[in-house]
PDB file of C-alpha atoms and ligand atoms in Angstrom:
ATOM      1  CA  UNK H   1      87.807 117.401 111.251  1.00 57.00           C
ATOM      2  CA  UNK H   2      89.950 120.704 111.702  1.00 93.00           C
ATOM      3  CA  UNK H   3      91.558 122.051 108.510  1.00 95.00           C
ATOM      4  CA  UNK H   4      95.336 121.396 110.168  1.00 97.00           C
ATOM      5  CA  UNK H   5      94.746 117.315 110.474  1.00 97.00           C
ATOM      6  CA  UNK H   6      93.063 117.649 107.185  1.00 98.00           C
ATOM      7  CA  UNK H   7      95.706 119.174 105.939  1.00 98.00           C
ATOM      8  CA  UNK H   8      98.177 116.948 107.300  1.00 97.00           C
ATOM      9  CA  UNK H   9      95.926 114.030 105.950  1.00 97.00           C
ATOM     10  CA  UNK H  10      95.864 115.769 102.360  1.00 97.00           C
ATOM     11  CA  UNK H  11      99.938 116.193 102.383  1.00 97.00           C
ATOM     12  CA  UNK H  12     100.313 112.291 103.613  1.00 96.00           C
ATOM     13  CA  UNK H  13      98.623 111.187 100.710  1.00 96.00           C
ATOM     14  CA  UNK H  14     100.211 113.340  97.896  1.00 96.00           C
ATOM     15  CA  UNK H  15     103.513 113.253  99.543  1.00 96.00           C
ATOM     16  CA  UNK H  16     104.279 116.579  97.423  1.00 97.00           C
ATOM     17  CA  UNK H  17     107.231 116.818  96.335  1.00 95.00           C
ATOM     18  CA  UNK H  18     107.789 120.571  94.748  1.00 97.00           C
ATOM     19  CA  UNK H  19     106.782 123.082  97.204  1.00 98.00           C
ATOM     20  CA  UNK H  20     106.537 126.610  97.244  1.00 98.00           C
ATOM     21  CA  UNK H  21     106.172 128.839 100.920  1.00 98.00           C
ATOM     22  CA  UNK H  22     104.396 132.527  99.963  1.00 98.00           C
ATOM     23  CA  UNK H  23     104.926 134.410 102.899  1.00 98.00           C
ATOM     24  CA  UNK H  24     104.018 138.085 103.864  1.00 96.00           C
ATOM     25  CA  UNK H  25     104.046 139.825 106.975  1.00 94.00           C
ATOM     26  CA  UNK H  26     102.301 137.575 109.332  1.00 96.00           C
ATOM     27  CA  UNK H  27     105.004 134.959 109.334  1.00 97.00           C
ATOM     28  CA  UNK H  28     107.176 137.873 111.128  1.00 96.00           C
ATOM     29  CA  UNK H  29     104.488 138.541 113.310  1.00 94.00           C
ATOM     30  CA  UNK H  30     105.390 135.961 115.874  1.00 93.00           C
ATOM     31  CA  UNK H  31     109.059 137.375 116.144  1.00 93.00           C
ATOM     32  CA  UNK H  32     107.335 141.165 116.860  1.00 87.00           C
ATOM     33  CA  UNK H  33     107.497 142.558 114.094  1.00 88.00           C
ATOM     34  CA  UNK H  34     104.231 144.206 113.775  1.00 85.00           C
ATOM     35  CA  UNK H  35     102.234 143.975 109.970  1.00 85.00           C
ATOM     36  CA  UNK H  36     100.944 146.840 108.484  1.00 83.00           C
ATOM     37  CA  UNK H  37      97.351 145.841 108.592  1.00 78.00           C
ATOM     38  CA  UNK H  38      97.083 144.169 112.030  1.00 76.00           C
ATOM     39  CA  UNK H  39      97.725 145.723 115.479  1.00 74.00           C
ATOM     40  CA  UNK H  40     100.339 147.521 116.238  1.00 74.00           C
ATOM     41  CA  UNK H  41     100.927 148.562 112.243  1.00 77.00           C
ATOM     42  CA  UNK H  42     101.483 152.295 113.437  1.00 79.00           C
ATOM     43  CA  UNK H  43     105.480 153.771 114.166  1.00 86.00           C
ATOM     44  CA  UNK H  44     105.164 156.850 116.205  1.00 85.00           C
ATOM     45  CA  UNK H  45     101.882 157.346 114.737  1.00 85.00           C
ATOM     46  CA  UNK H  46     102.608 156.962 111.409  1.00 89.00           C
ATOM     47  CA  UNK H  47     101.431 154.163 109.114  1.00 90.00           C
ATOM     48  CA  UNK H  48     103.714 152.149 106.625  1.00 88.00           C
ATOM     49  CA  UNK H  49     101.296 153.802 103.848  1.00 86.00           C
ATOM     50  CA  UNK H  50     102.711 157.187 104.674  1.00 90.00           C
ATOM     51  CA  UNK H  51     106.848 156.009 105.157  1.00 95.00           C
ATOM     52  CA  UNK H  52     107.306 153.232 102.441  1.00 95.00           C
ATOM     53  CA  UNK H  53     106.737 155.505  99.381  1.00 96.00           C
ATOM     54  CA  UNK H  54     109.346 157.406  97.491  1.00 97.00           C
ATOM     55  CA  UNK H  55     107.577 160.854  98.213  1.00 97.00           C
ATOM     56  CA  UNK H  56     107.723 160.214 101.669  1.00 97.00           C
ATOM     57  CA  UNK H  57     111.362 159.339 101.246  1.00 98.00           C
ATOM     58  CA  UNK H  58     111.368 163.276  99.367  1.00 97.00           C
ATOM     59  CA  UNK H  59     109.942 164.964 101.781  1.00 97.00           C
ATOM     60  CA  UNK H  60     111.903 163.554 104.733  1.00 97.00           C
ATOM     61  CA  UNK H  61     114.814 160.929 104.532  1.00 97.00           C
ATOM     62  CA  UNK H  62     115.796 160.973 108.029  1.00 97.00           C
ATOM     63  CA  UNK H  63     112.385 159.998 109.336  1.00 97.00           C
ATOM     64  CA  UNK H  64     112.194 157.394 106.667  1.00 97.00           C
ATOM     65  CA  UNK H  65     115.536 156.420 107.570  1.00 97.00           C
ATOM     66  CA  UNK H  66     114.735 156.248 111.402  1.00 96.00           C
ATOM     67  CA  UNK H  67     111.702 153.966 110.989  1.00 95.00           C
ATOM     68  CA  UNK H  68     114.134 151.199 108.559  1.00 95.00           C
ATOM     69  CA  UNK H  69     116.639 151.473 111.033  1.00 95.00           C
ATOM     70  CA  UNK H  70     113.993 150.759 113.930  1.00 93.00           C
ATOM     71  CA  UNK H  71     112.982 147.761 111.895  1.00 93.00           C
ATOM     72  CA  UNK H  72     116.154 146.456 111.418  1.00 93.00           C
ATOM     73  CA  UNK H  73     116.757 146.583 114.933  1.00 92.00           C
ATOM     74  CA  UNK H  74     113.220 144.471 116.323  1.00 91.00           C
ATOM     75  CA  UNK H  75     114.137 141.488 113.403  1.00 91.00           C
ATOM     76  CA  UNK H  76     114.785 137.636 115.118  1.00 95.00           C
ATOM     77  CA  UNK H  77     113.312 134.424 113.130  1.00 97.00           C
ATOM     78  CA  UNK H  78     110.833 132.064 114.985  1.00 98.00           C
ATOM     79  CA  UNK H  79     109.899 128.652 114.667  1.00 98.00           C
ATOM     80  CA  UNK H  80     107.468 129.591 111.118  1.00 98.00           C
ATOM     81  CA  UNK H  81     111.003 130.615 109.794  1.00 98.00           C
ATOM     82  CA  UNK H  82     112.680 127.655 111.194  1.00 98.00           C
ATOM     83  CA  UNK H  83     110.934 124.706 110.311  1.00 98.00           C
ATOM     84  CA  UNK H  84     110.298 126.838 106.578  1.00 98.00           C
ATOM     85  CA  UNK H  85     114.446 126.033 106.247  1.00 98.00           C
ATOM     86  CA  UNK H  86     114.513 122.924 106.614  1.00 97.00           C
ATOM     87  CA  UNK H  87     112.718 121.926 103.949  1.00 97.00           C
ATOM     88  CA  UNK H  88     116.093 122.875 102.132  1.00 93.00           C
ATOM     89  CA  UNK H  89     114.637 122.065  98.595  1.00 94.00           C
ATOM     90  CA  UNK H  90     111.589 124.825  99.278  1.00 97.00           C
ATOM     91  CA  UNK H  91     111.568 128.127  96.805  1.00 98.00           C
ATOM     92  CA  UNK H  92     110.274 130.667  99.564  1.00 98.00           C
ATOM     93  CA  UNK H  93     108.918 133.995  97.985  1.00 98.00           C
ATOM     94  CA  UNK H  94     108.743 136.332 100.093  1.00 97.00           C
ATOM     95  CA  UNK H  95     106.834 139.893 100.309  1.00 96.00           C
ATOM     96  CA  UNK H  96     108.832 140.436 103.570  1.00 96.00           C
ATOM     97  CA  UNK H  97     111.879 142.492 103.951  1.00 96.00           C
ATOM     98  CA  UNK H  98     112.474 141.969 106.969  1.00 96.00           C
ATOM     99  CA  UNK H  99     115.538 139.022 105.492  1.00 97.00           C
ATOM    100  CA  UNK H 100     114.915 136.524 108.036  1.00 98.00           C
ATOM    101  CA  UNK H 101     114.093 133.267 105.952  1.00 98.00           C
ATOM    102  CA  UNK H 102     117.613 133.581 104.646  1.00 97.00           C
ATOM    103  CA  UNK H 103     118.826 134.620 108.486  1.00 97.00           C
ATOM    104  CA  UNK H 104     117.101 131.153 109.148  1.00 98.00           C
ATOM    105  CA  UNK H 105     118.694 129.411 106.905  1.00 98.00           C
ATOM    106  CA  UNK H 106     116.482 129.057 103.637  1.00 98.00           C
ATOM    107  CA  UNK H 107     118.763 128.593 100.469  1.00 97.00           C
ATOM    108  CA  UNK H 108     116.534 129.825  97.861  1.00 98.00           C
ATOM    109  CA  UNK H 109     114.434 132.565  98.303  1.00 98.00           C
ATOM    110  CA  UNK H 110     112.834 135.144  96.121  1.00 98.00           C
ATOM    111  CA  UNK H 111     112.582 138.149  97.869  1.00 97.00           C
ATOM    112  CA  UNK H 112     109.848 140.367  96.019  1.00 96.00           C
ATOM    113  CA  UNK H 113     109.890 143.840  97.907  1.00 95.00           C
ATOM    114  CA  UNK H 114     113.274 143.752  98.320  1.00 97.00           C
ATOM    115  CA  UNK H 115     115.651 143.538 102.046  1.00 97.00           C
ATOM    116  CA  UNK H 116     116.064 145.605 104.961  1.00 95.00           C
ATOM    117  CA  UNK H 117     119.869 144.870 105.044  1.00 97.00           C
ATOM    118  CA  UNK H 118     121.223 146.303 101.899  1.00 97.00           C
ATOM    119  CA  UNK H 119     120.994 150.200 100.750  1.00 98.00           C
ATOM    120  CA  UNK H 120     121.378 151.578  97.378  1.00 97.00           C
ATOM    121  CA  UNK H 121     122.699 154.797  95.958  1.00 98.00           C
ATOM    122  CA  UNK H 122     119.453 157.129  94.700  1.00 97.00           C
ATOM    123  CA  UNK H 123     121.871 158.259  91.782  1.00 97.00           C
ATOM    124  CA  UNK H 124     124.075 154.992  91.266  1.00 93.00           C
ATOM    125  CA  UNK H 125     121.402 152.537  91.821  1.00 88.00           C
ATOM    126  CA  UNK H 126     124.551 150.437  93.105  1.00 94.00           C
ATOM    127  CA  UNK H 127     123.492 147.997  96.109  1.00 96.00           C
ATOM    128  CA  UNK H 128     125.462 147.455  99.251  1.00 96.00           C
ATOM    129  CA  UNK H 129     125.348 145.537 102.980  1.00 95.00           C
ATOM    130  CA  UNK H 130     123.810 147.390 105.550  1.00 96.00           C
ATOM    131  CA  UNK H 131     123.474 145.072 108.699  1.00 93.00           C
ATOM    132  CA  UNK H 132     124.719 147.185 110.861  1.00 92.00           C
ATOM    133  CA  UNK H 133     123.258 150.273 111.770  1.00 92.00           C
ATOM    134  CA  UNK H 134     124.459 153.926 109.565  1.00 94.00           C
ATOM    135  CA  UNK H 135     126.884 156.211 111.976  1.00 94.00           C
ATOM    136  CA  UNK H 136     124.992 159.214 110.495  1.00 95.00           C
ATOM    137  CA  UNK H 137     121.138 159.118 109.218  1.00 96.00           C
ATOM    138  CA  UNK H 138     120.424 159.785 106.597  1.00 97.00           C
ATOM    139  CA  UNK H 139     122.763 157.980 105.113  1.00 97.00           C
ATOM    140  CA  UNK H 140     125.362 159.245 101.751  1.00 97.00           C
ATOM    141  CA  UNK H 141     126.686 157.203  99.428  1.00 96.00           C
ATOM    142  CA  UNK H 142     130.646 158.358  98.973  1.00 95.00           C
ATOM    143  CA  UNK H 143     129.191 159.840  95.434  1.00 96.00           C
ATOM    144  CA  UNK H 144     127.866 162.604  97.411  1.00 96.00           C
ATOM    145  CA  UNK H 145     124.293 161.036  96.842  1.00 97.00           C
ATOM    146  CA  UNK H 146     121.364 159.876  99.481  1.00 98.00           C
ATOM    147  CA  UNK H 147     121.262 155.707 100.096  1.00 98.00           C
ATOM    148  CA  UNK H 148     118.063 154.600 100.037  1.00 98.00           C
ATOM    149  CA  UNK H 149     116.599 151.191 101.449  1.00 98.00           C
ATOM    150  CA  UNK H 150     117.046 148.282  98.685  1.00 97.00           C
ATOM    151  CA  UNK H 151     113.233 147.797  99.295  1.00 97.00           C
ATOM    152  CA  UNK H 152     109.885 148.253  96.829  1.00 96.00           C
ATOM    153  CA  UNK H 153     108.135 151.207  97.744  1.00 96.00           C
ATOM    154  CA  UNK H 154     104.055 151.404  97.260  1.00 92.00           C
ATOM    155  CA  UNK H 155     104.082 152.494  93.144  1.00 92.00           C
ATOM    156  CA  UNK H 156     107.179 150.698  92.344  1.00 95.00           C
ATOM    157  CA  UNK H 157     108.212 148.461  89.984  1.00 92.00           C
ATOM    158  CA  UNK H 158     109.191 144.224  91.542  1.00 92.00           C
ATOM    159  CA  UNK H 159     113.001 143.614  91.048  1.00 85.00           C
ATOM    160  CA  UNK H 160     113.055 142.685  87.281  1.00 82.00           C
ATOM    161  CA  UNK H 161     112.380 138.431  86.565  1.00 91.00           C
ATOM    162  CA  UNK H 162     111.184 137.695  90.304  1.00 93.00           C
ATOM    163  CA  UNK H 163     107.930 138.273  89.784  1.00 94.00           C
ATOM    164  CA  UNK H 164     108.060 135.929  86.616  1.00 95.00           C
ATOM    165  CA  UNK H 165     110.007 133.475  87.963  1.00 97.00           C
ATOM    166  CA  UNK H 166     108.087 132.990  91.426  1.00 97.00           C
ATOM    167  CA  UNK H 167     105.105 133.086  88.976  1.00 97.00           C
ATOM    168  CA  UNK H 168     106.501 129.792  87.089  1.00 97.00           C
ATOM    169  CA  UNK H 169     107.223 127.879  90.233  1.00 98.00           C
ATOM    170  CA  UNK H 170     104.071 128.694  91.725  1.00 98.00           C
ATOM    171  CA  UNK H 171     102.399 127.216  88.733  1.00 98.00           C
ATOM    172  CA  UNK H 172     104.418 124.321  88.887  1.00 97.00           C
ATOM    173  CA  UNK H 173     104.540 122.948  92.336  1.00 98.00           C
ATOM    174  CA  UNK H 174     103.011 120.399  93.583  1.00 98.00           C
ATOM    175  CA  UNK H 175     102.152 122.375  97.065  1.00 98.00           C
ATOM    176  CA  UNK H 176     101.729 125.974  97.479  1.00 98.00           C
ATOM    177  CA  UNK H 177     101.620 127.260 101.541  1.00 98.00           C
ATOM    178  CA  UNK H 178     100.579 130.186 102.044  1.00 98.00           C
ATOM    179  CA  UNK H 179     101.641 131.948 105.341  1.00 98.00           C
ATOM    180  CA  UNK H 180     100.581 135.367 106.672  1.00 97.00           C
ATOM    181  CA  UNK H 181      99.619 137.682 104.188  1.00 96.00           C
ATOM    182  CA  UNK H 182      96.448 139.350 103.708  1.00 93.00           C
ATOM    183  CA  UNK H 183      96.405 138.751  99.763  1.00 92.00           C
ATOM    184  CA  UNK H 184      95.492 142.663  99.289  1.00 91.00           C
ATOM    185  CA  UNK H 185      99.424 143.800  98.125  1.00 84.00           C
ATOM    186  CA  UNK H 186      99.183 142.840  94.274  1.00 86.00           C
ATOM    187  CA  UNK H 187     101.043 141.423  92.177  1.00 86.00           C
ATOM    188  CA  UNK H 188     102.157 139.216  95.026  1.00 84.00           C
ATOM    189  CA  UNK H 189      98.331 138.239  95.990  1.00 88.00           C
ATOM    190  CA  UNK H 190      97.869 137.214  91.860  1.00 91.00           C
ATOM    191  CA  UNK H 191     100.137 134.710  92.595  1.00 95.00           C
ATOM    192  CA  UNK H 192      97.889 132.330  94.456  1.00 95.00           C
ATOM    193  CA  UNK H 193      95.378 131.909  91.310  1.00 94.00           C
ATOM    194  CA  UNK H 194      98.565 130.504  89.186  1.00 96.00           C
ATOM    195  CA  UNK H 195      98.140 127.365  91.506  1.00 97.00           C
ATOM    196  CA  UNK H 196      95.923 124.788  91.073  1.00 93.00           C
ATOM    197  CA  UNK H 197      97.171 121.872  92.899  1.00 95.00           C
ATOM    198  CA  UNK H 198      97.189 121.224  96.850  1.00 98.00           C
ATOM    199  CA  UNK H 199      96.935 124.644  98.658  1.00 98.00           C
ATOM    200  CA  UNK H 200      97.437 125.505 102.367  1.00 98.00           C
ATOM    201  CA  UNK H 201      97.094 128.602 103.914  1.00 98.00           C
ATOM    202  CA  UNK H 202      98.165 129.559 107.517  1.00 98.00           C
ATOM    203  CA  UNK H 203      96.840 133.054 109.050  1.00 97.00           C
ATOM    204  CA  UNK H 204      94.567 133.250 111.949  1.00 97.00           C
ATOM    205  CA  UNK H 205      92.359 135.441 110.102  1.00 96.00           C
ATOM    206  CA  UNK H 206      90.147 135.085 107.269  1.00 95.00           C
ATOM    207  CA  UNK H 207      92.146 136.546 103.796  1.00 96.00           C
ATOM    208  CA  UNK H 208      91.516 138.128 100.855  1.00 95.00           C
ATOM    209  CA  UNK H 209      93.186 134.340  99.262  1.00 94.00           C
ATOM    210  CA  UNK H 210      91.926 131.471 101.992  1.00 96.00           C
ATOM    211  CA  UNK H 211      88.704 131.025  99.711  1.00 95.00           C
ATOM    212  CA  UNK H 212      91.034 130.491  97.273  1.00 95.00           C
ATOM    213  CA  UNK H 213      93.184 127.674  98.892  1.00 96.00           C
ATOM    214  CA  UNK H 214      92.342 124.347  99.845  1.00 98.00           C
ATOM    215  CA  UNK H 215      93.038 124.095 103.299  1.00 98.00           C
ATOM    216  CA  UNK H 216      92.647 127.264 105.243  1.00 98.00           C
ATOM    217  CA  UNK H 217      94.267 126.975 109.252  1.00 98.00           C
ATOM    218  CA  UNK H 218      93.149 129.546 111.272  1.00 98.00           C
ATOM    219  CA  UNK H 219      96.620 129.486 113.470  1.00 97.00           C
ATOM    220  CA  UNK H 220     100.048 131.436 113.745  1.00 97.00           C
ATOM    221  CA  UNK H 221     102.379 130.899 111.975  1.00 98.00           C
ATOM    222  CA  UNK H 222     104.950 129.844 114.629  1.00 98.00           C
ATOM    223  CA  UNK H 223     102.341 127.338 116.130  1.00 98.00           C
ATOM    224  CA  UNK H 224     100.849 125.176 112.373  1.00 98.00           C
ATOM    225  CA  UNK H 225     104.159 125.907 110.411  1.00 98.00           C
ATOM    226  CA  UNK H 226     106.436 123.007 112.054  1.00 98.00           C
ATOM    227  CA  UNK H 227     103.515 120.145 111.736  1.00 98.00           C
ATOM    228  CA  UNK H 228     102.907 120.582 108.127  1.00 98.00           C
ATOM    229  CA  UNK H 229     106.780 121.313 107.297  1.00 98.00           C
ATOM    230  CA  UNK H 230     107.230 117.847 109.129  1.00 97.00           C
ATOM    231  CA  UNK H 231     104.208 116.310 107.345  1.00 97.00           C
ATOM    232  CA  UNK H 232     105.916 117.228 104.240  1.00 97.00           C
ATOM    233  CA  UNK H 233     109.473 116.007 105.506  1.00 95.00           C
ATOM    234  CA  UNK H 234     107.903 112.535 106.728  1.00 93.00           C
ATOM    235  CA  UNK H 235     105.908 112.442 103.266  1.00 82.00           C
ATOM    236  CA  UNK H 236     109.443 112.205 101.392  1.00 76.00           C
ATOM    237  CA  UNK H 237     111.644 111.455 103.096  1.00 68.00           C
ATOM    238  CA  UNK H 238     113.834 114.764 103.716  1.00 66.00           C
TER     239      UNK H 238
HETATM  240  P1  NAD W   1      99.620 142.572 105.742  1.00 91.01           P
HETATM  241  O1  NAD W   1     100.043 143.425 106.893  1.00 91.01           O
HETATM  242  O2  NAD W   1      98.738 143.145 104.707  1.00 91.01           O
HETATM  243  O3  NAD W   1      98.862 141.280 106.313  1.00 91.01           O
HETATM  244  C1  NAD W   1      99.391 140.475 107.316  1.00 91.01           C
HETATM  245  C2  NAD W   1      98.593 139.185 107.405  1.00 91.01           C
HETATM  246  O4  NAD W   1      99.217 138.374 108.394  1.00 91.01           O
HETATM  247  C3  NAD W   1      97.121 139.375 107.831  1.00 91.01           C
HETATM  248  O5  NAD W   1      96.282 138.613 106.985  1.00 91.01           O
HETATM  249  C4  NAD W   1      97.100 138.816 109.267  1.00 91.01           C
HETATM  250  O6  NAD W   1      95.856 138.190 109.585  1.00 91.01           O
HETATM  251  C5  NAD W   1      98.214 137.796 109.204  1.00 91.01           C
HETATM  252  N1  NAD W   1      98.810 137.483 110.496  1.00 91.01           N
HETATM  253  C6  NAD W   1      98.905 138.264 111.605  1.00 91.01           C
HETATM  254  N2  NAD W   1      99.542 137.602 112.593  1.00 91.01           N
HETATM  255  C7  NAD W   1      99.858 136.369 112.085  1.00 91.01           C
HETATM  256  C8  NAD W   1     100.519 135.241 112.626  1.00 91.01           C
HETATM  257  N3  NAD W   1     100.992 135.221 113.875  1.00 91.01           N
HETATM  258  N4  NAD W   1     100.682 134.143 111.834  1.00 91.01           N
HETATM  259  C9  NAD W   1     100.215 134.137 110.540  1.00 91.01           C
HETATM  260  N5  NAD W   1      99.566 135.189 109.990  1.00 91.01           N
HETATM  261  C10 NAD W   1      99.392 136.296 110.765  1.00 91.01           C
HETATM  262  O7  NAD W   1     100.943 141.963 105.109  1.00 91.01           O
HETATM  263  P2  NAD W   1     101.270 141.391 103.655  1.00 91.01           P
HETATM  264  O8  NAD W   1     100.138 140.586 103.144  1.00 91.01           O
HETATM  265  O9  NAD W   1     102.614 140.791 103.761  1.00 91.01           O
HETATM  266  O10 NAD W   1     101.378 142.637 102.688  1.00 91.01           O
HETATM  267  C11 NAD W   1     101.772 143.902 103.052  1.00 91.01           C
HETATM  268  C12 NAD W   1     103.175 144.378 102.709  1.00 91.01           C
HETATM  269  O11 NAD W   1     103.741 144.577 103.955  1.00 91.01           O
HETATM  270  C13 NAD W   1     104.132 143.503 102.003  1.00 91.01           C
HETATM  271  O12 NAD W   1     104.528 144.183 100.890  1.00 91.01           O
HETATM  272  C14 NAD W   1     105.369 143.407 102.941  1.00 91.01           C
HETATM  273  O13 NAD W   1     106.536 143.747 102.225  1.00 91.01           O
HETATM  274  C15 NAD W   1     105.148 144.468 103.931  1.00 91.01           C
HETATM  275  N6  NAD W   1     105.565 144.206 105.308  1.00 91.01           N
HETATM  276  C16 NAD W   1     106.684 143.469 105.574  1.00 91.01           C
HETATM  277  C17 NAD W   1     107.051 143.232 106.886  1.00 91.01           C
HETATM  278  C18 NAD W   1     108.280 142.425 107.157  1.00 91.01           C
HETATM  279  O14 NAD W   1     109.200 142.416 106.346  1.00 91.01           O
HETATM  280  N7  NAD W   1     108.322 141.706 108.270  1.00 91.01           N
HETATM  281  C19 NAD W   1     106.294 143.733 107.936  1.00 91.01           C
HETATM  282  C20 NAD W   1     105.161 144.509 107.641  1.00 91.01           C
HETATM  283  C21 NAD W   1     104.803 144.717 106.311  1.00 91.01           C
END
């Protein structure tokens, strides 16, 4: 039996009613947006390893700058991000920055490296919109001060009490899915050992986590997402 009718069979018969989405770059792969670790990672020959870091950000804002506004620009949800929504009682934590669960629709979502859309003074630490693109790059802060991207840089600390609380409803729900991450960015990969009920992961590779989860489909994200979303809708009624 494939692991996506077993899966399907598994979710029928637990009808799970608290579920958690973990999703990392792979569920914005099938809107373009390349990963860091599968093809197409590198921006003008750089890799993310060498622009999302607050030295690289030290030694040159405007090419950091360029590469977040170049980002910004390729970002569209697909049908992973889609059929994620409307589960509308879902937590979705993220390692994504790219913002699109909440672009799709997703009410509550725990974004743990932070979003693409919102800047924040390097000397203020204050936080503001930035959907559209900067007139100037780099971008000031009226303080006089460089904006930065509101993301988490490799070395930095998780926006304080999301790790925690993802960590609690992980450990709580009665499904954990698991879509498109590698399981090799920690603390987000610890998350998958707090779980020890019904487990699904979606990647077409083999991860660092799929041992670790029950069901492991070897599919996009945009093609296995909607059947088990809908298994889970049919299971309960939502
Ligand atoms: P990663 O690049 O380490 O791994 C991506 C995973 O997605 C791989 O396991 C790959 O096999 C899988 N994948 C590729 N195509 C897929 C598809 N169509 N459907 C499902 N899975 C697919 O990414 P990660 O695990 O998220 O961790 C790396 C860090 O990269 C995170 O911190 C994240 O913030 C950051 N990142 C974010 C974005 C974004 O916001 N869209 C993009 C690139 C990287």
């Amino acid at each position: 039996m494939d692991a996506i009718k077993a899966a399907v069979d598994a979710i029928r018969q637990e009808k799970p009613r608290s579920v958690v989405v973990l999703t990392g770059a792979g569920v914005s792969a099938d809107s373009g947006i390349p990963t860091f670790r599968g093809e197409g990672g590198l921006w003008r020959n750089f890799r993310a390893e060498d622009l999302a870091t607050p030295e690289a950000f030290a030694r040159n804002p405007l090419l950091v700058w360029e590469w977040y506004e170049w980002r910004r620009s390729i970002v569209r949800t697909n049908a992973a991000h889609r059929a994620i929504a409307s589960l509308a009682d879902a937590l979705v934590v993220t390692q994504n920055v790219d913002g699109l669960h909440l672009r799709a629709g997703s009410q509550n979502v725990i974004e743990l490296h932070g979003n693409l859309f919102r800047a924040r003074c390097v000397r203020e630490e204050i936080t503001r919109d930035a959907s559209n693109p900067f007139a100037e790059l780099p971008p000031h802060c009226e303080c006089g001060a460089l904006l930065r991207p509101d993301v988490v840089w490799f070395g930095e600390m998780l926006p304080e009490g999301a790790f925690a609380k993802a960590g609690i409803a992980v450990r709580d729900a009665d499904l954990l899915l698991v879509i498109g991450t590698s399981g090799v960015v920690f603390p987000a990969a610890g998350l998958v050992s707090l779980h020890h009920g019904l487990s699904i992961e979606i990647n077409p590779q083999l991860s660092a986590i799929s041992s670790s989860c029950t069901f492991a489909i070897a599919a996009k994200a945009a093609d296995a997402t909607p059947t088990i979303i809908e298994a889970i809708r049919a299971g309960t009624d939502r």
